[in-house]
Short mmCIF file of C-alpha atoms in Angstrom, two decimals:
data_model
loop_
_atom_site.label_atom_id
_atom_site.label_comp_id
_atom_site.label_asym_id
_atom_site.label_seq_id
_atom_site.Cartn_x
_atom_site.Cartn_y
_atom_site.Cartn_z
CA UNK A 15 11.53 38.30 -16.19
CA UNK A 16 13.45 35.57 -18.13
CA UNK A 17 14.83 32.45 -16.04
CA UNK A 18 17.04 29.83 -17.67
CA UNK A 19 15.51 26.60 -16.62
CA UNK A 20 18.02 24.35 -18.45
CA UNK A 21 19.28 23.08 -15.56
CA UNK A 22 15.93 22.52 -13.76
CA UNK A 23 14.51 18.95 -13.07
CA UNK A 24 10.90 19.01 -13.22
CA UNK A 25 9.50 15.63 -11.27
CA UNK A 26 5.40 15.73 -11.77
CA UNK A 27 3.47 13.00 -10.25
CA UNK A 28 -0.41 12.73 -9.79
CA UNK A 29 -2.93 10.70 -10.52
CA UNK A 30 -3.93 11.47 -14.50
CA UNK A 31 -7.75 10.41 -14.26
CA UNK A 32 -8.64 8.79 -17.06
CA UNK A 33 -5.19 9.28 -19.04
CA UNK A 34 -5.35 5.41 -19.80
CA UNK A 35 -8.65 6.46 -22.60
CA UNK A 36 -6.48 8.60 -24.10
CA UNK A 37 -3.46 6.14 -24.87
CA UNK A 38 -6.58 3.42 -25.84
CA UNK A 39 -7.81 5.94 -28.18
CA UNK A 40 -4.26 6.37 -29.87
CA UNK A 41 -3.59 3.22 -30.13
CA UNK A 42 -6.63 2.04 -31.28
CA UNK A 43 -7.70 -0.28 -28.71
CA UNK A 44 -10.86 -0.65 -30.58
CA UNK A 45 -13.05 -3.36 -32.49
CA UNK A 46 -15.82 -2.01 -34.74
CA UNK A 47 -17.76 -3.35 -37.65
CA UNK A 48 -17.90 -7.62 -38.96
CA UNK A 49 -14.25 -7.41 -40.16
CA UNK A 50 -12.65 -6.18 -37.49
CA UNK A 51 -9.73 -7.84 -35.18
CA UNK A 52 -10.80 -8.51 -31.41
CA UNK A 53 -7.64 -7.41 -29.16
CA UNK A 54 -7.23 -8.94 -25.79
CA UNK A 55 -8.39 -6.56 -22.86
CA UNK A 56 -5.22 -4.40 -22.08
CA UNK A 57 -4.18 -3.89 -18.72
CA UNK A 58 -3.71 -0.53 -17.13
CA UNK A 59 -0.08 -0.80 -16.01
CA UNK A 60 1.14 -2.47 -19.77
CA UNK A 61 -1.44 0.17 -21.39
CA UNK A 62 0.04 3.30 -19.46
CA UNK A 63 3.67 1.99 -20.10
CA UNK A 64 3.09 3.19 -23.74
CA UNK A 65 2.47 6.86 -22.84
CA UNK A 66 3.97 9.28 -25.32
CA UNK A 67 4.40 12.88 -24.57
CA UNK A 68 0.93 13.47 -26.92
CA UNK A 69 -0.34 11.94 -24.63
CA UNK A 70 -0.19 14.20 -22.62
CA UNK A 71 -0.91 17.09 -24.60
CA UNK A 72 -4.46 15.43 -25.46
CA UNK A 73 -4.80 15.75 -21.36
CA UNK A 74 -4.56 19.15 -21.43
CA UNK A 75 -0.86 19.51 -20.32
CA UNK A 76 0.80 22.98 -22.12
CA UNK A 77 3.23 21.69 -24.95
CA UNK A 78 5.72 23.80 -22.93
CA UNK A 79 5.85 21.90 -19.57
CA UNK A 80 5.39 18.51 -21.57
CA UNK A 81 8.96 19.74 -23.54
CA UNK A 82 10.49 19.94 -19.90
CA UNK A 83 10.07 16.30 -19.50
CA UNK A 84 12.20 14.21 -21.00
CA UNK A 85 11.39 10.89 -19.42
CA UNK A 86 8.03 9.77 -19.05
CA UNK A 87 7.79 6.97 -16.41
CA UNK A 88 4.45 4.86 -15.07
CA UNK A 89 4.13 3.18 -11.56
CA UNK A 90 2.61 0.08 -11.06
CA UNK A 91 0.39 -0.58 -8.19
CA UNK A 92 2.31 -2.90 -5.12
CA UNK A 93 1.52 -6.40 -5.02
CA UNK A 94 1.13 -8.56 -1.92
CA UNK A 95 4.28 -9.62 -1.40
CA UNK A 96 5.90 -6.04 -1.91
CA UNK A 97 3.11 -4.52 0.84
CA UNK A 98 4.42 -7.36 3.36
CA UNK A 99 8.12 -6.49 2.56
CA UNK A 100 6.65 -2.64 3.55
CA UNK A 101 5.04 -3.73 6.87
CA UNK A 102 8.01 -6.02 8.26
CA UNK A 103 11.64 -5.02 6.46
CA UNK A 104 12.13 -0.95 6.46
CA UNK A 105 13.95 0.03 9.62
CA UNK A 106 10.81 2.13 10.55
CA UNK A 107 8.26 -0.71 9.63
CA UNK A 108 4.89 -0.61 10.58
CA UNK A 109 5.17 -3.83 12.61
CA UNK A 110 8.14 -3.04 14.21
CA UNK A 111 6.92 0.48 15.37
CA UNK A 112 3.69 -1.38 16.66
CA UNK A 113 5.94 -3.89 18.64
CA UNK A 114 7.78 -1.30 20.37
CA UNK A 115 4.43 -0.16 21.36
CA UNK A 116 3.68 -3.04 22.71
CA UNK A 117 6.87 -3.47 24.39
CA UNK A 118 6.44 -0.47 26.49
CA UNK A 119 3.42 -2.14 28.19
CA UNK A 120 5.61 -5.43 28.93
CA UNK A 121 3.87 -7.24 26.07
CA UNK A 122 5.27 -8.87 22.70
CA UNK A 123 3.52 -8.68 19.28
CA UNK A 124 3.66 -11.24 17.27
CA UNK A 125 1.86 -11.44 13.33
CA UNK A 126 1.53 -14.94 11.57
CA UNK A 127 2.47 -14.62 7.76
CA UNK A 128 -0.98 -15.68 6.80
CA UNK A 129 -2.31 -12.20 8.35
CA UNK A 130 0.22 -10.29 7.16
CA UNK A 131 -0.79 -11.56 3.60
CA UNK A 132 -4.24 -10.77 4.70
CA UNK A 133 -3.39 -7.02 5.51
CA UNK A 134 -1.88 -7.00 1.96
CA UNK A 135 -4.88 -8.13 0.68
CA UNK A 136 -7.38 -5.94 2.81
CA UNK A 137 -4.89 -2.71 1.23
CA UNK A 138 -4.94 -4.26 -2.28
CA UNK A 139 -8.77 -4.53 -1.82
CA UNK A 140 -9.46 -1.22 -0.88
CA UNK A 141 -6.92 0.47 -3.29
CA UNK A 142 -5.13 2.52 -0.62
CA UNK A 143 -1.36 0.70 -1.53
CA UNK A 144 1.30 1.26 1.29
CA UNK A 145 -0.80 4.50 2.71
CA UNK A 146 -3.59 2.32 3.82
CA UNK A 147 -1.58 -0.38 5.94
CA UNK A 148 -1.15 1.73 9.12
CA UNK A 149 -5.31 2.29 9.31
CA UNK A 150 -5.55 -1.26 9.15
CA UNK A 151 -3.30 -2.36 11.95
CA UNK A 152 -4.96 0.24 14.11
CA UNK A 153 -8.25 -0.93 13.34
CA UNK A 154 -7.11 -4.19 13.79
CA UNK A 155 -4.43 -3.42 17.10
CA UNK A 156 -6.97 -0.45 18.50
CA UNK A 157 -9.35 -1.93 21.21
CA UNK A 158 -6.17 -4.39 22.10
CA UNK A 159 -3.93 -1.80 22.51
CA UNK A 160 -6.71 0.15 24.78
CA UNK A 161 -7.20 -2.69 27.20
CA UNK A 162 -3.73 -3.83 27.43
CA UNK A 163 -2.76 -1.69 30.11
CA UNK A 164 -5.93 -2.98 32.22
CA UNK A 165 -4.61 -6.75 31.63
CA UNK A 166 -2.52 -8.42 34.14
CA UNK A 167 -0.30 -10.85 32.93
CA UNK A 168 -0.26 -10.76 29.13
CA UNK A 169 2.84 -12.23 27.64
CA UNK A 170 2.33 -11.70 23.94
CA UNK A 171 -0.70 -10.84 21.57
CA UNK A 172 -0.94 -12.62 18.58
CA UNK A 173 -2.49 -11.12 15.92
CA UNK A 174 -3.86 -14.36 13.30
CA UNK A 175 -5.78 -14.73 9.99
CA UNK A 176 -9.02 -14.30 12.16
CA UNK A 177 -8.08 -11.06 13.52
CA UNK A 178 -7.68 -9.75 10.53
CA UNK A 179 -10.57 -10.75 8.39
CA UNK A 180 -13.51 -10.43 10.86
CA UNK A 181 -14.08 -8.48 14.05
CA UNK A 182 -12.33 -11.04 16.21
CA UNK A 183 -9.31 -9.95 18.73
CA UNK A 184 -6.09 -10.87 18.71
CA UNK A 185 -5.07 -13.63 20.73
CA UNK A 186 -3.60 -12.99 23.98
CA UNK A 187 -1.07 -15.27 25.93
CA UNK A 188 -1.26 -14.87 29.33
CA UNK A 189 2.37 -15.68 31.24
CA UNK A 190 2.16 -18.23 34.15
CA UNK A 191 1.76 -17.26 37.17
CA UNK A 192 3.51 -19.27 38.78
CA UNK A 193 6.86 -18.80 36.79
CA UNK A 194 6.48 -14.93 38.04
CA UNK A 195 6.13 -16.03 42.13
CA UNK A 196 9.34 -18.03 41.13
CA UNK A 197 11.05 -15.04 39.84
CA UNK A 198 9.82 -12.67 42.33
CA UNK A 199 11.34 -14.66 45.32
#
């Protein structure tokens, strides 16, 4: 069976262990003997931007699948400021999914910028990217979220810098009482 796949996109994605020794090898990111000239540490993302499809066949890719690719593009890890734009701006944001949570037991979430930074950081520093975020809230949101229904009262949970880098809770406002008798009669 012969199938025409000259009008087939192939889209491959994956991790490519150890791909980046490969490029260094081709390249010659090397300094040997008295003579030689010391090159400045390459990073990863500017190394694997100059991947060539021989590259690839070096990996072990067949030269046949490695002809069906015509572009050859590298992702960069996310930054800080592009894992806070994840939690807080897409219509399905973590935050905002987590505040509607909250909502539904008459409570308001609140995050200061300095801990969503520091859930940016906590991702960055485990190397889980965008896929990590959500375990972190809940480890961070998880015992609140579990005594919240108990609690009388809470306004709005605030979830700081301290919540986020040690085992501390999030803050919890507590509405006045006496505002609600007001309201009630």
């Amino acid at each position: 069976v012969q199938v025409d796949t000259s009008n087939i996109l192939f889209i491959c994605g994956g991790a490519f262990v150890n791909l980046d020794q490969i490029i260094k090898r081709r390249i010659g990111d090397r300094a040997i003997g008295f003579g030689s000239k010391i090159q400045d540490k390459i990073q990863d993302a500017d190394l694997l931007r100059q991947l060539e499809p021989e590259d690839l066949l070096k990996y072990g890719l067949i030269p046949e699948f490695v002809g069906r690719l015509p572009v050859l593009a590298t992702l960069e890890d996310l930054d800080e400021d592009a894992l806070v734009t994840i939690l807080t701006e897409p219509k399905n944001a973590l935050v905002k999914q987590y505040q509607r949570l909250f909502e539904l037991e008459d409570a308001k979430l609140s995050f200061t910028d300095e801990a969503l930074s520091a859930i940016a950081k906590r991702a960055i520093q485990r190397k889980t990217g965008a896929r990590g975020l959500r375990s972190i809230l809940e480890e961070i949101l998880l015992d609140t979220m579990f005594d919240l229904p108990g609690l009388d009262n809470v306004d709005e949970v605030v979830v700081n810098d301290d919540a986020v880098r040690s085992e501390a809770q999030p803050l919890m406002i507590y509405a006045d009482d006496s505002k609600e008798t007001a309201t009630a009669s």
